[in-house]
Each structure stands twice: as structure tokens, then as C-alpha cells.
Short mmCIF file of C-alpha atoms and ligand atoms in Angstrom, two decimals:
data_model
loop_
_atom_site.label_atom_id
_atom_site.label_comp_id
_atom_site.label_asym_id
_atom_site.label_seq_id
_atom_site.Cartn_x
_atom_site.Cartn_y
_atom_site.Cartn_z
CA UNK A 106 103.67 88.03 112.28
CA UNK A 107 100.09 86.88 111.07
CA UNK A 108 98.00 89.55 109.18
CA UNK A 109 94.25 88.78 107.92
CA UNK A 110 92.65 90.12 105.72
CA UNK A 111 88.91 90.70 105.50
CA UNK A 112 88.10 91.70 102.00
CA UNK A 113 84.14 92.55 101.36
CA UNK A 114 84.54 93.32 97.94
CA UNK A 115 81.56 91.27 95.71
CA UNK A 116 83.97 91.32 92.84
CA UNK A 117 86.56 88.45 92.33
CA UNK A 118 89.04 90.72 89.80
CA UNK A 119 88.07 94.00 91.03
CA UNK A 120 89.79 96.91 91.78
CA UNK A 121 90.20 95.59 95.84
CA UNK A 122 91.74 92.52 94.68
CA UNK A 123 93.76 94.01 92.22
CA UNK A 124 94.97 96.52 94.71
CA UNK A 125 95.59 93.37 97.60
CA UNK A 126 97.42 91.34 94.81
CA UNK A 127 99.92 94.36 95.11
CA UNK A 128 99.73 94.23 98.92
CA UNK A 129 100.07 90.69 99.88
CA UNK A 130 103.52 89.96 98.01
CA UNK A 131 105.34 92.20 99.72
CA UNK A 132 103.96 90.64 103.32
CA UNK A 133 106.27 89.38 105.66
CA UNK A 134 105.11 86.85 107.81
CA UNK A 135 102.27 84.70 107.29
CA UNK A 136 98.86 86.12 106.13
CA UNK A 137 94.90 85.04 105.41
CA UNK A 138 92.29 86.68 103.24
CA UNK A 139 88.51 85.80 104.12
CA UNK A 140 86.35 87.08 101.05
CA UNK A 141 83.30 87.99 102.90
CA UNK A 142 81.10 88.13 100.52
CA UNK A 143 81.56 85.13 99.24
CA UNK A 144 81.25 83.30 103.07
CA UNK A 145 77.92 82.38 104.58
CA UNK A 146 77.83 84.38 107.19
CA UNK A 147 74.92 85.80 109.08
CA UNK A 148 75.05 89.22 110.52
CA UNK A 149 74.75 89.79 114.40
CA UNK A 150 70.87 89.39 115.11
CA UNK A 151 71.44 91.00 118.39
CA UNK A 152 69.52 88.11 120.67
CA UNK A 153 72.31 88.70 123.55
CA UNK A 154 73.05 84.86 124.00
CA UNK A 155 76.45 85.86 124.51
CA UNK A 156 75.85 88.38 127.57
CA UNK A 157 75.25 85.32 129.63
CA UNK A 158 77.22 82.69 126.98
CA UNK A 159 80.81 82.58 125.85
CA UNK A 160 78.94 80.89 123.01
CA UNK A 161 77.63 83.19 120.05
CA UNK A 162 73.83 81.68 119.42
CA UNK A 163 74.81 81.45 115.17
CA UNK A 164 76.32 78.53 114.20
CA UNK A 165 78.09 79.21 111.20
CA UNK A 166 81.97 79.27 110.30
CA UNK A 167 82.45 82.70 112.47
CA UNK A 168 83.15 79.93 114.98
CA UNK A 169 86.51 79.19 112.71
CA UNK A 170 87.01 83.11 111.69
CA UNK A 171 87.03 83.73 115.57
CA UNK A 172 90.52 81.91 116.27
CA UNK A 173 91.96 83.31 112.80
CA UNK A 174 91.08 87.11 114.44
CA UNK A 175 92.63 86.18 118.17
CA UNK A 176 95.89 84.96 116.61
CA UNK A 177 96.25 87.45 114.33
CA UNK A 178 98.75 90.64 114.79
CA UNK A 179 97.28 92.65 112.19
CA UNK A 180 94.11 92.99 110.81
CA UNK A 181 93.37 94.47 107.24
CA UNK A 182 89.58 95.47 106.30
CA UNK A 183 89.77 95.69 102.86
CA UNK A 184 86.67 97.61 100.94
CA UNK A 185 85.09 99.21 98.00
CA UNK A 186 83.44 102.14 98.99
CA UNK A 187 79.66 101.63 98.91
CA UNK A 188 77.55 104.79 99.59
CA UNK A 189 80.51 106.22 101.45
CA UNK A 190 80.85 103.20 103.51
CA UNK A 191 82.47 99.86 103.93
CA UNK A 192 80.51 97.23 101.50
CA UNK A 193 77.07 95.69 103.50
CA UNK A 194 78.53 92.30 103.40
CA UNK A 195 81.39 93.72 105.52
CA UNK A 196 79.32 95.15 107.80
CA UNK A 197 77.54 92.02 108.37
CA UNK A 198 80.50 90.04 109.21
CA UNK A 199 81.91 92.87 111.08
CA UNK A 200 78.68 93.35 113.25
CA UNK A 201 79.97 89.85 114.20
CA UNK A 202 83.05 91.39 116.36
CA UNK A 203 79.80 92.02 118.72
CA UNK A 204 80.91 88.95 120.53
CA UNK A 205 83.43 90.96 121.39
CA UNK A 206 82.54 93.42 122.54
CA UNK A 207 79.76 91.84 124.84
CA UNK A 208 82.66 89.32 126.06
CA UNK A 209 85.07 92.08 127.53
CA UNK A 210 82.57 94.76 128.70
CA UNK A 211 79.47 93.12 129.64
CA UNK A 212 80.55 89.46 130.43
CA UNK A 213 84.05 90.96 131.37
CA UNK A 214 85.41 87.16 130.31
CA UNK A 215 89.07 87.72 131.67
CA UNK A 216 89.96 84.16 129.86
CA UNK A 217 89.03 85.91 126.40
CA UNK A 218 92.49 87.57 126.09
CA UNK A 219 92.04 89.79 122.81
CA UNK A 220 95.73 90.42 122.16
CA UNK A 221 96.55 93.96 120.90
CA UNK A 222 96.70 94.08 117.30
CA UNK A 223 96.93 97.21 114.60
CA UNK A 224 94.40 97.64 111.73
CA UNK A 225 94.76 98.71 108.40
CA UNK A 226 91.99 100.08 105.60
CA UNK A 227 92.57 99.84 102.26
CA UNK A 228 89.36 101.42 100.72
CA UNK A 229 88.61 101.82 96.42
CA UNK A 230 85.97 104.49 95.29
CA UNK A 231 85.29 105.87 91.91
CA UNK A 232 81.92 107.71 92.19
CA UNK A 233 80.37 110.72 92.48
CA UNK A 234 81.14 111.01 95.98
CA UNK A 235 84.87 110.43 96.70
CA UNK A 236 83.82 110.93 100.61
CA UNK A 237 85.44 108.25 102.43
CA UNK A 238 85.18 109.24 105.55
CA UNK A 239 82.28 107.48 106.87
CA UNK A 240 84.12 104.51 106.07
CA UNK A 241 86.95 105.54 108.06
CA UNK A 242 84.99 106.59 110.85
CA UNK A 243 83.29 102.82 110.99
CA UNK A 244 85.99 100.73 110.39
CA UNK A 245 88.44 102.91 113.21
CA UNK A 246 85.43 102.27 115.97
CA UNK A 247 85.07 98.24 114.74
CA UNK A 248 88.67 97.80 114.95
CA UNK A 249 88.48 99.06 118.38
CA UNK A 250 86.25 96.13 119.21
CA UNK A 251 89.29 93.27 118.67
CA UNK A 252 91.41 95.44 120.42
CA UNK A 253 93.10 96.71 117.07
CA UNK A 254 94.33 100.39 116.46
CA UNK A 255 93.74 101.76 112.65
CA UNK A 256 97.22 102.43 112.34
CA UNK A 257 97.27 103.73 108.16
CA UNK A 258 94.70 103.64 105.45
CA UNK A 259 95.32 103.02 101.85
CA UNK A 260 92.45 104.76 99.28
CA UNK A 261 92.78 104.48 95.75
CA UNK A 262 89.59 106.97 94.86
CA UNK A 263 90.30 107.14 90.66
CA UNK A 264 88.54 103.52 89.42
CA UNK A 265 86.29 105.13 87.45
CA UNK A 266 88.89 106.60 85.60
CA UNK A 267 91.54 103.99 85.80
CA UNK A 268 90.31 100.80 87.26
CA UNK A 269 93.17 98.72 88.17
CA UNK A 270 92.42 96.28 85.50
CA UNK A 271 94.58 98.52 83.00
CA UNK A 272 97.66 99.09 85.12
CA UNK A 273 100.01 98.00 82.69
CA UNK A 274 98.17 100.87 80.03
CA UNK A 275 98.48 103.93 82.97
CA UNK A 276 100.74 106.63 82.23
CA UNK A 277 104.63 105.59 84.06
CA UNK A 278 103.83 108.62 86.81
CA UNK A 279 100.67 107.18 87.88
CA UNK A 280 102.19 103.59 87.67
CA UNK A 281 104.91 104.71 90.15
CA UNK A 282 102.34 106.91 92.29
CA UNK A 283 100.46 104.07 93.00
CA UNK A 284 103.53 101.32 93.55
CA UNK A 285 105.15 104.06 96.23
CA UNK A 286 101.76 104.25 97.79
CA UNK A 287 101.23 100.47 98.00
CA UNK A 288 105.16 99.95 99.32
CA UNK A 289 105.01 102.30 101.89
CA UNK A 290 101.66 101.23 103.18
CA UNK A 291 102.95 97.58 103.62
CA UNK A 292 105.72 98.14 104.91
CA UNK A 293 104.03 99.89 107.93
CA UNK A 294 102.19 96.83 108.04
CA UNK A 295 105.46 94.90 108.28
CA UNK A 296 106.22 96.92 111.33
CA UNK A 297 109.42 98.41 108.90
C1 FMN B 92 76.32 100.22 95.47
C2 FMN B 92 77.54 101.03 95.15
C3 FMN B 92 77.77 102.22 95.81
C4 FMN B 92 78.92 102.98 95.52
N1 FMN B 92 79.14 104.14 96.20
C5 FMN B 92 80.27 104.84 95.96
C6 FMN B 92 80.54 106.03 96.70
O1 FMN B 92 79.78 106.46 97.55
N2 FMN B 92 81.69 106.71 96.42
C7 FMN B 92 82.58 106.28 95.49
O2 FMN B 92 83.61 106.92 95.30
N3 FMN B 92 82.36 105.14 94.79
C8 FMN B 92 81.22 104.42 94.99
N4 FMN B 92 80.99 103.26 94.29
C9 FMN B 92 81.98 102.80 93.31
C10 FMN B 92 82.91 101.72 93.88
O3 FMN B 92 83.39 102.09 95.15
C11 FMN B 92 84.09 101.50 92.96
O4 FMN B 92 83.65 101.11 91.71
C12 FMN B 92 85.04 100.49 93.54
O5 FMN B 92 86.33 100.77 93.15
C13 FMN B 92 84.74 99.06 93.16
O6 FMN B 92 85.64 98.23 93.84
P1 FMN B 92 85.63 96.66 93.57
O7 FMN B 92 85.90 96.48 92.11
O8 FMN B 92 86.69 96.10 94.42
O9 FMN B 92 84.27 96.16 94.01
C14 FMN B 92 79.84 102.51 94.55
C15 FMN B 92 79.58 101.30 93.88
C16 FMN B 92 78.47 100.56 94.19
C17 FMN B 92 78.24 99.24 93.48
#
């Protein structure tokens, strides 16, 4: 089993990395994290080269990140919550998955076989807002796009309060809250 794991979180030791260093140990199977903010990556400029092309028109290492999303079996977005949504730089890769789209509906490429695969959110929040639902919402219809079902979503909404840095300072009831949470959301991922 091959999970990857698109994290757009800008920051290297924040609370979405803190929250995937709790996921990823208990993986079975082999698994891949792209940081996509930190990949040069341009976002889908909508010129419809690949309508006509199984060839998207931007050269850049999507090319690569392509294969990595047709062999995986699970894919994980992985976001803070930024105005209620996914982070922009996830968006932009994301809006990416176009290719797609365009291949199986409009090109209908029957070589492009986009194996079934489930998805998984893990979202952070810690402002005023606490809605997450337009991220939901977003990352449940691009999912759909690489043939992926949003199978569980894991939200830690308190970083304000207790970022993830502190951990080992939260009260034992919130430590254990949180370790259930992250055990039974991977092993769902691990098919358990
Ligand atoms: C531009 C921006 C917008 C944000 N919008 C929200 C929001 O709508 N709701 C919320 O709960 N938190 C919001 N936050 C707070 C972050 O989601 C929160 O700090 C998050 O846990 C940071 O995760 P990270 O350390 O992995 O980047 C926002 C933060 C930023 C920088």
C-alpha cells in the first residue's frame, strides 16, 4: 500500500507537520509527503493544451508528481485552514489534477487508467472561524478528480490554544484525546 501525502502547510514545524509526524509512524506500507509550498509549481493556467494533448503545456516537476498520484492507493491532503479553506499553495497544485479531469471526460484517454484510490483530510485551524467546511467541501470534489473517495477527515481546530508544539506540556486527557484521534484515523488509512 502506497499513501502520499500532499501537505500545503508554509510552515516547516507547524502544527500540520506536527500532527503528520504523529500520522506517518504508524503507516503501513510505503508512503511520500510532497510539501507544496515549498515545490515550484505553477497553478493550472487553464490554456486547454491537454483537451487535444496527453501532454500538460507546464513543464515543471508535476510531470514527476503525476506518476507518484497514479501509483498511489491513498491520497492524504494535508492543510492548515486558511480563510476556511485549504492553504492557496494547495490549491494551486491541486488545480493541477485538471489534467485529469480533461484526460477522462473530455479527451476520454482510456490508456490513462486512474486506479481507484481513497482520500483522507487532515485539516488544523485555530481562528476566529473554526468553519471547516469549505475546506471539506473542496478537497471531497478534488479528490473526485484522481478517482479518490474522502473516506475520513482528521481536524485538530484548538492551535491557538494549544499548538502542537507543547504536546508534551497538555493536560494527560487532551494528550490521550488527541493520540486516540490520530490512531484511529490511521488505521482507517491502513485499511484496519
Ligand atoms: C492567512 C490565514 C488564514 C487563516 N484562517 C483561518 C480560519 O479561517 N479559521 C481558523 O480556524 N484558522 C485560521 N487560520 C489559523 C491557522 O489555520 C492555524 O494557525 C493553523 O493551525 C496553522 O497551521 P500550520 O502551523 O500547519 O501552518 C488562518 C491562518 C492564516 C495564516
Amino acid at each position: 500500500m502506497y499513501t502520499l501525502i500532499l501537505n500545503g502547510s508554509p510552515r516547516k514545524n507547524g502544527d500540520t507537520v506536527k500532527l503528520l509526524n504523529m500520522i506517518t509512524p504508524q503507516i503501513r506500507g510505503k508512503y511520500k509527503i510532497i510539501n507544496t509550498f515549498f515545490e515550484d509549481i505553477s497553478p493550472c493556467n487553464d490554456c486547454r493544451k491537454c483537451y487535444t494533448s496527453n501532454k500538460c503545456s507546464i513543464e515543471d516537476n508535476m510531470t514527476e508528481f503525476y506518476k507518484y498520484i497514479l501509483d498511489a492507493d491513498n491520497i492524504l491532503l494535508a492543510s492548515p485552514l486558511h480563510y476556511s479553506m485549504l492553504s492557496g499553495n494547495l490549491l494551486n497544485f491541486i488545480s493541477r489534477f485538471q489534467y485529469f479531469f480533461v484526460s477522462h471526460n473530455i479527451r476520454k484517454d482510456s490508456t490513462l487508467n486512474i486506479k481507484e484510490k481513497r482520500g483522507f483530510l487532515v485539516l488544523t485551524g485555530g481562528g476566529a472561524t473554526k468553519d471547516f467546511y469549505p475546506a471539506e467541501k473542496i478537497a471531497s470534489l478534488v479528490l473526485r478528480e484522481i478517482n479518490a473517495k474522502l473516506v475520513k477527515i482528521l481536524k485538530y481546530t484548538i492551535t491557538d490554544k494549544f499548538p502542537l508544539n507543547n504536546f508534551s506540556s497538555f493536560e494527560e486527557k487532551l494528550k490521550q484525546k488527541i493520540t486516540q484521534e490520530v490512531h484511529d484515523f490511521t488505521k482507517t488509512i491502513n485499511g484496519e
